[in-house]
Each structure stands twice: as C-alpha cells, then as structure tokens.
Tab-separated table of C-alpha atoms and ligand atoms in Angstrom:
chain	number	residue	atom	x	y	z
A	7	MET	CA	60.294	192.836	150.605
A	8	PRO	CA	61.714	193.876	147.231
A	9	ARG	CA	59.073	195.444	144.960
A	10	LEU	CA	58.082	193.084	142.066
A	11	PRO	CA	58.675	194.838	138.707
A	12	HIS	CA	55.590	195.512	136.730
A	13	ALA	CA	55.109	193.220	133.711
A	14	ARG	CA	55.250	196.295	131.417
A	15	GLU	CA	58.576	197.228	132.949
A	16	VAL	CA	60.030	193.765	132.436
A	17	THR	CA	58.820	193.736	128.820
A	18	ALA	CA	60.459	197.058	128.170
A	19	ASN	CA	63.705	195.984	129.913
A	20	VAL	CA	63.877	192.858	127.847
A	21	LEU	CA	63.177	194.853	124.619
A	22	ASP	CA	65.693	197.534	125.509
A	23	HIS	CA	68.396	194.925	126.193
A	24	VAL	CA	67.827	192.895	123.122
A	25	TYR	CA	67.509	196.032	120.899
A	26	ALA	CA	70.729	197.436	122.318
A	27	ASP	CA	72.791	194.333	121.987
A	28	ALA	CA	71.169	192.737	118.868
A	29	ASP	CA	74.221	193.130	116.790
A	30	TRP	CA	76.540	191.711	119.440
A	31	LEU	CA	74.489	188.922	121.004
A	32	ASP	CA	75.486	185.388	120.125
A	33	HIS	CA	72.223	184.342	118.579
A	34	ASP	CA	72.576	180.741	119.820
A	35	ALA	CA	73.379	181.904	123.402
A	36	PRO	CA	70.643	180.945	125.883
A	37	VAL	CA	69.288	184.481	126.475
A	38	ALA	CA	68.901	185.183	122.665
A	39	ALA	CA	67.562	181.775	122.011
A	40	SER	CA	64.923	181.878	124.669
A	41	VAL	CA	63.870	185.376	123.656
A	42	ARG	CA	63.470	184.196	120.078
A	43	ALA	CA	61.625	181.039	121.230
A	44	ALA	CA	59.250	183.186	123.453
A	45	ALA	CA	58.488	185.605	120.578
A	46	LEU	CA	57.680	182.791	118.317
A	47	VAL	CA	55.354	181.002	120.851
A	48	LEU	CA	53.453	184.281	120.884
A	49	GLU	CA	53.441	184.531	117.068
A	50	SER	CA	52.307	180.920	116.885
A	51	ALA	CA	49.358	181.595	119.231
A	52	GLN	CA	48.228	184.451	117.103
A	53	TYR	CA	48.539	182.269	114.043
A	54	LEU	CA	46.409	179.445	115.599
A	55	ARG	CA	43.640	181.867	116.286
A	56	THR	CA	43.226	182.553	112.533
A	57	GLU	CA	45.086	179.730	110.592
A	58	ASP	CA	45.731	182.379	108.059
A	59	ARG	CA	47.924	180.469	105.494
A	60	ALA	CA	50.498	183.214	104.651
A	61	HIS	CA	51.092	183.960	108.255
A	62	GLY	CA	51.359	180.228	109.052
A	63	ARG	CA	53.963	179.775	106.332
A	64	SER	CA	56.236	182.568	107.845
A	65	VAL	CA	55.708	181.080	111.405
A	66	ALA	CA	56.494	177.515	110.244
A	67	ALA	CA	59.705	178.804	108.510
A	68	LEU	CA	60.885	180.631	111.693
A	69	LEU	CA	59.987	177.638	113.945
A	70	ASP	CA	61.904	175.410	111.615
A	71	ARG	CA	65.112	177.580	112.017
A	72	LEU	CA	64.716	177.803	115.806
A	73	ARG	CA	67.293	176.071	117.855
A	74	VAL	CA	66.778	175.867	121.579
A	75	PRO	CA	69.869	174.891	123.462
A	76	VAL	CA	69.321	171.715	125.316
A	77	ASP	CA	71.293	171.496	128.510
A	78	ASP	CA	68.947	170.220	131.225
A	79	ASP	CA	65.628	168.334	131.550
A	80	ARG	CA	63.559	171.497	131.466
A	81	SER	CA	64.979	172.758	128.094
A	82	ARG	CA	64.704	169.261	126.775
A	83	GLU	CA	60.997	169.341	127.667
A	84	LEU	CA	60.503	172.736	126.136
A	85	GLY	CA	62.350	171.693	123.047
A	86	ALA	CA	59.980	168.887	122.659
A	87	VAL	CA	57.053	171.146	123.105
A	88	LEU	CA	58.322	173.525	120.377
A	89	ASP	CA	58.890	170.596	118.131
A	90	GLY	CA	55.248	169.576	118.552
A	91	LEU	CA	54.275	173.101	117.838
A	92	ARG	CA	56.378	173.370	114.660
A	93	ARG	CA	54.915	170.097	113.318
A	94	HIS	CA	51.338	171.148	114.068
A	95	VAL	CA	51.862	174.622	112.386
A	96	GLN	CA	53.514	172.773	109.328
A	97	GLU	CA	50.468	170.363	109.089
A	98	LEU	CA	47.954	173.202	109.315
A	99	THR	CA	49.616	175.423	106.612
A	100	ALA	CA	49.329	172.409	104.251
A	101	GLN	CA	45.429	172.487	104.600
A	102	PRO	CA	43.213	174.639	102.227
A	103	SER	CA	42.568	178.326	103.212
A	104	TRP	CA	39.347	179.079	105.182
A	105	PRO	CA	36.599	180.869	103.447
A	106	ALA	CA	35.209	184.208	104.745
A	107	PRO	CA	33.254	183.325	107.894
A	108	ALA	CA	29.446	183.375	107.716
A	109	TRP	CA	28.835	184.177	111.413
A	110	ASP	CA	30.787	187.299	112.121
A	111	ASP	CA	27.770	189.721	111.616
A	112	LEU	CA	25.197	187.725	113.674
A	113	PRO	CA	23.968	189.793	116.664
A	114	LEU	CA	24.408	188.409	120.127
A	115	SER	CA	21.187	188.985	122.198
A	116	ALA	CA	21.065	190.966	125.351
A	117	ALA	CA	20.251	187.717	127.248
A	118	ALA	CA	23.369	185.994	125.741
A	119	GLN	CA	25.607	188.995	126.607
A	120	ALA	CA	24.300	188.971	130.197
A	121	VAL	CA	25.662	185.489	130.980
A	122	PRO	CA	29.317	185.360	132.261
A	123	THR	CA	31.617	183.605	129.537
A	124	MET	CA	34.908	182.231	128.831
A	125	LEU	CA	34.215	182.675	125.170
A	126	THR	CA	35.065	185.429	122.604
A	127	ASP	CA	32.261	187.154	120.884
A	128	THR	CA	33.247	185.449	117.689
A	129	THR	CA	33.091	181.962	119.127
A	130	ARG	CA	29.579	182.845	120.628
A	131	ARG	CA	28.476	184.064	117.275
A	132	PHE	CA	29.840	180.857	115.618
A	133	TYR	CA	27.852	178.692	118.124
A	134	LYS	CA	24.686	180.620	117.406
A	135	TRP	CA	25.321	180.117	113.592
A	136	LEU	CA	26.014	176.441	114.097
A	137	GLY	CA	22.648	175.890	115.932
A	138	SER	CA	20.772	177.847	113.332
A	139	ARG	CA	21.923	175.439	110.650
A	140	LEU	CA	20.428	172.462	112.415
A	141	PRO	CA	17.105	170.903	111.193
A	142	ALA	CA	13.998	169.920	113.208
A	143	GLY	CA	14.749	167.120	115.810
A	144	ALA	CA	18.424	168.213	116.126
A	145	ARG	CA	20.426	166.679	118.941
A	146	ILE	CA	23.376	168.444	120.573
A	147	ALA	CA	25.941	167.094	123.138
A	148	GLU	CA	27.888	169.835	125.006
A	149	LEU	CA	30.685	168.862	127.274
A	150	GLY	CA	31.821	171.772	129.610
A	151	SER	CA	29.070	174.343	129.580
A	152	TRP	CA	30.022	176.199	132.798
A	153	LEU	CA	27.488	178.888	133.410
A	154	GLY	CA	25.689	178.201	130.128
A	155	SER	CA	26.968	180.911	127.740
A	156	SER	CA	27.875	178.492	124.982
A	157	THR	CA	24.638	176.533	125.559
A	158	LEU	CA	22.541	179.683	125.374
A	159	CYS	CA	24.018	180.719	122.040
A	160	LEU	CA	23.504	177.283	120.678
A	161	CYS	CA	19.848	177.317	121.715
A	162	GLU	CA	19.294	180.793	120.353
A	163	GLY	CA	20.605	179.551	116.916
A	164	LEU	CA	18.280	176.585	117.197
A	165	ASP	CA	15.235	178.887	117.465
A	166	GLU	CA	15.781	179.522	113.790
A	167	ARG	CA	14.840	176.149	112.466
A	168	ALA	CA	14.867	173.293	114.894
A	169	GLY	CA	13.006	175.161	117.851
A	170	ASP	CA	11.473	173.147	120.449
A	171	THR	CA	11.930	169.874	118.565
A	172	ALA	CA	15.685	170.109	119.415
A	173	ARG	CA	17.417	168.712	122.439
A	174	VAL	CA	20.662	169.859	124.109
A	175	GLU	CA	22.327	167.467	126.603
A	176	VAL	CA	24.913	169.196	128.717
A	177	TYR	CA	27.690	167.570	130.781
A	178	ASP	CA	29.722	169.249	133.523
A	179	SER	CA	30.876	168.661	137.022
A	180	PHE	CA	29.186	172.028	137.879
A	181	VAL	CA	31.728	172.359	140.697
A	182	TRP	CA	33.266	175.820	141.172
A	183	ALA	CA	37.098	176.088	141.065
A	184	ALA	CA	39.135	179.189	142.077
A	185	TRP	CA	40.340	179.784	138.481
A	186	MET	CA	36.825	180.587	137.411
A	187	ASP	CA	36.526	183.587	139.511
A	188	SER	CA	38.530	185.781	137.035
A	189	PHE	CA	35.834	185.202	134.351
A	190	VAL	CA	32.971	186.727	136.257
A	191	PRO	CA	32.382	190.402	137.149
A	192	VAL	CA	32.891	191.294	140.858
A	193	PRO	CA	29.437	190.625	142.323
A	194	SER	CA	27.672	193.674	143.873
A	195	GLY	CA	26.397	192.660	147.235
A	196	GLY	CA	26.207	189.036	146.592
A	197	ALA	CA	29.058	186.555	146.560
A	198	TRP	CA	30.325	184.223	143.871
A	199	PRO	CA	30.415	180.463	144.704
A	200	ARG	CA	33.429	179.218	146.747
A	201	PRO	CA	35.800	176.559	145.311
A	202	GLY	CA	33.966	173.231	145.734
A	203	ASP	CA	30.377	174.767	145.631
A	204	VAL	CA	27.990	173.221	143.109
A	205	PHE	CA	26.746	175.878	140.603
A	206	LEU	CA	24.096	173.858	138.684
A	207	ASP	CA	21.343	176.174	139.863
A	208	ARG	CA	23.107	179.121	138.272
A	209	PHE	CA	23.249	177.215	134.955
A	210	HIS	CA	19.547	176.428	135.034
A	211	ALA	CA	18.819	180.078	135.878
A	212	ASN	CA	20.746	181.240	132.865
A	213	LEU	CA	19.010	178.639	130.579
A	214	GLN	CA	15.555	179.316	132.019
A	215	ALA	CA	14.096	180.400	128.566
A	216	TYR	CA	15.109	176.910	127.362
A	217	GLY	CA	14.264	174.657	130.239
A	218	ALA	CA	12.290	172.167	128.029
A	219	ARG	CA	15.151	171.881	125.518
A	220	VAL	CA	18.145	171.604	127.756
A	221	THR	CA	19.016	168.786	130.294
A	222	ALA	CA	22.128	168.851	132.420
A	223	GLN	CA	24.085	165.794	133.624
A	224	ARG	CA	26.306	166.371	136.598
A	225	CYS	CA	29.384	164.276	136.059
A	226	TRP	CA	33.186	164.280	136.613
A	227	ILE	CA	34.892	162.722	133.701
A	228	ASP	CA	38.140	160.998	134.777
A	229	ASP	CA	40.978	163.170	133.690
A	230	GLY	CA	43.793	160.622	134.467
A	231	THR	CA	44.286	162.043	137.905
A	232	THR	CA	40.984	162.130	139.612
A	233	PRO	CA	38.686	159.161	139.060
A	234	GLY	CA	35.298	159.998	137.681
A	235	GLU	CA	32.160	158.650	136.200
A	236	ARG	CA	31.042	158.321	132.528
A	237	PRO	CA	28.690	160.565	130.881
A	238	VAL	CA	25.713	158.850	129.124
A	239	TRP	CA	24.016	159.750	125.746
A	240	ARG	CA	20.423	159.244	126.640
A	241	HIS	CA	18.772	159.785	123.244
A	242	PRO	CA	17.781	157.185	120.689
A	243	GLU	CA	18.708	159.829	117.897
A	244	PRO	CA	22.246	160.419	116.620
A	245	ILE	CA	24.278	163.460	117.539
A	246	ASP	CA	24.315	166.359	115.178
A	247	VAL	CA	26.752	168.539	116.947
A	248	LEU	CA	29.104	167.817	119.814
A	249	VAL	CA	30.825	170.724	121.482
A	250	TYR	CA	33.791	169.982	123.760
A	251	ASP	CA	35.269	172.518	126.123
A	252	MET	CA	36.765	170.547	129.003
A	253	GLY	CA	40.521	171.180	128.436
A	254	PRO	CA	42.955	168.974	126.494
A	255	ASP	CA	43.331	166.078	128.864
A	256	ARG	CA	43.746	162.983	126.764
A	257	ALA	CA	42.058	160.790	129.252
A	258	VAL	CA	38.846	162.892	129.065
A	259	LEU	CA	39.036	163.032	125.345
A	260	ASP	CA	39.358	159.172	125.183
A	261	VAL	CA	36.160	158.918	127.301
A	262	LEU	CA	34.405	161.332	124.907
A	263	TRP	CA	35.262	159.024	122.003
A	264	GLU	CA	34.254	155.823	123.684
A	265	VAL	CA	30.979	157.166	124.941
A	266	PHE	CA	29.801	159.456	122.149
A	267	GLU	CA	31.385	158.152	118.924
A	268	PRO	CA	28.935	155.256	118.523
A	269	HIS	CA	26.213	157.982	118.241
A	270	PHE	CA	27.890	160.025	115.505
A	271	LEU	CA	26.645	159.777	111.861
A	272	PRO	CA	29.232	159.782	109.176
A	273	GLY	CA	28.826	162.897	107.006
A	274	ARG	CA	26.493	164.553	109.421
A	275	THR	CA	27.887	164.989	112.888
A	276	VAL	CA	30.076	168.108	113.588
A	277	LEU	CA	32.533	168.241	116.491
A	278	VAL	CA	33.775	171.456	117.844
A	279	PHE	CA	36.871	171.635	120.037
A	280	ASN	CA	36.968	174.797	121.846
A	281	GLU	CA	40.615	174.756	122.748
A	282	TYR	CA	42.177	173.441	119.620
A	283	GLY	CA	43.847	176.837	118.789
A	284	LYS	CA	45.833	176.970	122.019
A	285	VAL	CA	49.519	176.611	122.006
A	286	HIS	CA	49.687	174.078	124.694
A	287	ALA	CA	46.784	172.008	123.152
A	288	THR	CA	49.295	169.250	122.042
A	289	SER	CA	47.359	166.335	123.293
A	290	LEU	CA	44.145	167.603	121.573
A	291	TRP	CA	45.983	167.852	118.355
A	292	GLU	CA	47.358	164.272	118.904
A	293	PHE	CA	43.846	163.091	119.554
A	294	CYS	CA	42.450	164.645	116.414
A	295	ASP	CA	45.413	163.269	114.443
A	296	ASP	CA	44.709	159.803	115.920
A	297	HIS	CA	41.238	159.958	114.780
A	298	GLY	CA	42.198	161.729	111.592
A	299	GLU	CA	40.522	159.284	109.276
A	300	HIS	CA	37.158	160.326	110.822
A	301	LEU	CA	37.700	164.088	111.349
A	302	VAL	CA	37.746	166.379	108.389
A	303	PRO	CA	38.380	170.266	109.258
A	304	GLU	CA	35.035	172.018	108.592
A	305	HIS	CA	34.988	175.525	110.271
A	306	LYS	CA	37.622	177.911	111.770
A	307	PRO	CA	36.121	180.823	113.736
A	308	VAL	CA	38.733	183.320	114.621
A	309	GLY	CA	39.843	182.287	118.258
A	310	THR	CA	40.707	179.003	119.689
A	311	ALA	CA	37.752	176.971	118.510
A	312	LYS	CA	37.835	174.599	115.510
A	313	ALA	CA	35.095	172.392	114.073
A	314	PHE	CA	35.419	168.974	112.340
A	315	ARG	CA	32.938	166.932	110.302
A	316	TYR	CA	32.914	163.272	111.333
A	317	VAL	CA	33.280	160.993	108.252
B	24	SAM	C1	36.345	176.314	129.991
B	24	SAM	S1	34.947	175.914	131.012
B	24	SAM	C2	33.623	176.069	129.819
B	24	SAM	C3	33.247	177.386	129.373
B	24	SAM	C4	31.920	177.450	128.691
B	24	SAM	N1	31.719	176.675	127.596
B	24	SAM	C5	31.460	178.969	128.417
B	24	SAM	O1	30.638	179.089	127.513
B	24	SAM	O2	32.039	179.936	129.121
B	24	SAM	C6	35.218	174.263	131.277
B	24	SAM	C7	34.043	173.536	132.061
B	24	SAM	O3	34.262	172.037	132.028
B	24	SAM	C8	34.099	171.636	133.233
B	24	SAM	N2	34.977	170.505	133.399
B	24	SAM	C9	36.339	170.486	133.031
B	24	SAM	N3	36.900	169.230	133.172
B	24	SAM	C10	35.956	168.335	133.430
B	24	SAM	C11	35.777	166.936	133.699
B	24	SAM	N4	36.960	166.238	133.673
B	24	SAM	N5	34.587	166.586	134.068
B	24	SAM	C12	33.477	167.305	134.222
B	24	SAM	N6	33.493	168.599	133.884
B	24	SAM	C13	34.660	169.187	133.572
B	24	SAM	C14	34.363	172.644	134.259
B	24	SAM	O4	33.588	172.500	135.471
B	24	SAM	C15	33.895	173.871	133.574
B	24	SAM	O5	32.567	174.292	133.783
C-alpha cells in the first residue's frame, strides 16, 4: 500500500508549489483559485472567532474578489457556500465593535477543569460569567450539555448571586457517538462508553455538587433525518438564559424556537449559540437572520460562541 503523505508534507508541498510558480500561475486556473479559496476559508474561520472589525473588513474584501471556477455540481455547491460566507462576513463587519471582554480573567475551578469538554477555556469562562450575572430565581435551559462541562461552569457562576434558588434544565440524548471519543483523555484501566451507550450517569456524576439545581431531560430532537421527541420547559418562570450546543441543523433549531420561545422575556432572555462562529454554520446564521427582529447581538467571547438578547 502506498504510504499516505503526512499532512505537514502536503502543506509544505502545496506552499512550495504555489510559491515557486506564483508569478506564472494563471490566477483564475482551478489550482490557484482553489488554493486561494481554501486560504480564505481558514482566514474567515479565524475572523469568525473574534469578529475583529479590521480583520473582517480585509477578509470581506478578499472574499468579494474571489472567483471560484464553476464547472460541475460540486464546485457550484462550494461556490454557493463561499457566497453565503461572504454575505455573513459582510453583515458582521457592519455591526458595532465588541468591547473588551469581562470574563477573560475569571478562574476555572479544579472541578470544572476535571470534566472532559468540547469547549475552549474562554467559552467556559464566559459561561461562568454569564451565570454570575443572574439574579435569585434564575432559570437556565441548556440544549446539548454532553458530559456537563458547560453546565458546571454555568452552575459555578450561579453560585455568586442566584445560588440554590436557580434551576438549570438540561436537554440531551445522552447517547454516546464515536466522534465524542476524541474529546476525552484515553481512560487508564476503565473504558469509555461505546457508540449507542447512554452516558446520563456520567453527566450526573460530574454535576453531583449541583444535584438539587440541575435536572436532565433525555430526549432526541428531530434533526430532519431521525425522528425524535420534543423537549418540554417544565417551569412556570420564564427563561433567563438558553444555551444551545446541538449543532447547526435547522430542524432542531426550529424545534428550539417553537418550544422555548413562548418562555422568553423580551429585554431579559439571553440566547447563546455555541457554534455560531464556525465556517459551516450557514443554517444557524440563516436561523438567526430569520428571527433577526428578536435577536440582538449581545456578547462575543473569542471562539465559536455568540450571545444574543431576545427583544
Ligand atoms: C457539542 S456536544 C455539547 C458539548 C458540551 N456543551 C460541552 O460542554 O462540552 C453536543 C451534545 O448535543 C447532543 N445532541 C446533538 N444533537 C442532538 C439532538 N438532535 N437531540 C438531542 N441531543 C443532541 C449530543 O448528544 C451531545 O451531547
């Protein structure tokens, strides 16, 4: 079997080739065009993490000049995706700049650092900060908690003011999938769950300190391919914060809106979309645009998350 080239070798080869031939390459030829497009996707991904305005303006200008040769269905599809990305970056650069974040220096407890996570440190600090701003009686809905890292950070933040008067209602299928393995350290001696295993007990173990505050609803929300059941908001009080981290499927987002929006309070509820800053989050951007009259950008931690105020 031929040896597969190491990713670093491929990168060096591409760079070598482009650098050596940069003056001679037809810039509209497929190779040059796809290399430029790929570089711009990476640049856009970096911009989406910060939404830094100056960076955004240069990325938008380059995306504007990008021409992807369209000669088959695949390139037509990619062209449409890049078009969506260009429009999104343009819209974002027209928004006001973000102030210096208030959460970057918040410490993460040893307990919070011990729970496997899919989040960056900044996002976890942001969740803790968000919880710390909520008053007594606060209500949080969290969709997509996985092993509870985000939940624990929200709860530690709630300790500051709301304490035990707060409630956090968590929704997840709690069913292990193979892609989750790469986010957990290799277990010593023990074994991680296998695809299909229910891991609700691990969630509860990680949230043991907050057992009275947190309740978990096991549910699979219909993503348009696999039928599911509807989550339920069981509290009489409105929702102060809703955190969504279940991917960008429009069908799931539509269920979110139908079920939880009746419990939002204009001017009060904050919605966090954890994957908003990913380059392929097109359906999430469209969802936020479609509900744009109700969603005003509120916070942008560095990373993929973004928070909106419901108005
Ligand atoms: C990206 S992970 C969440 C990461 C987590 N917030 C953390 O702090 O590390 C997404 C979670 O959403 C759940 N999920 C994804 N799609 C779902 C759906 N349609 N219905 C129910 N749960 C879903 C998965 O089981 C997984 O636990």
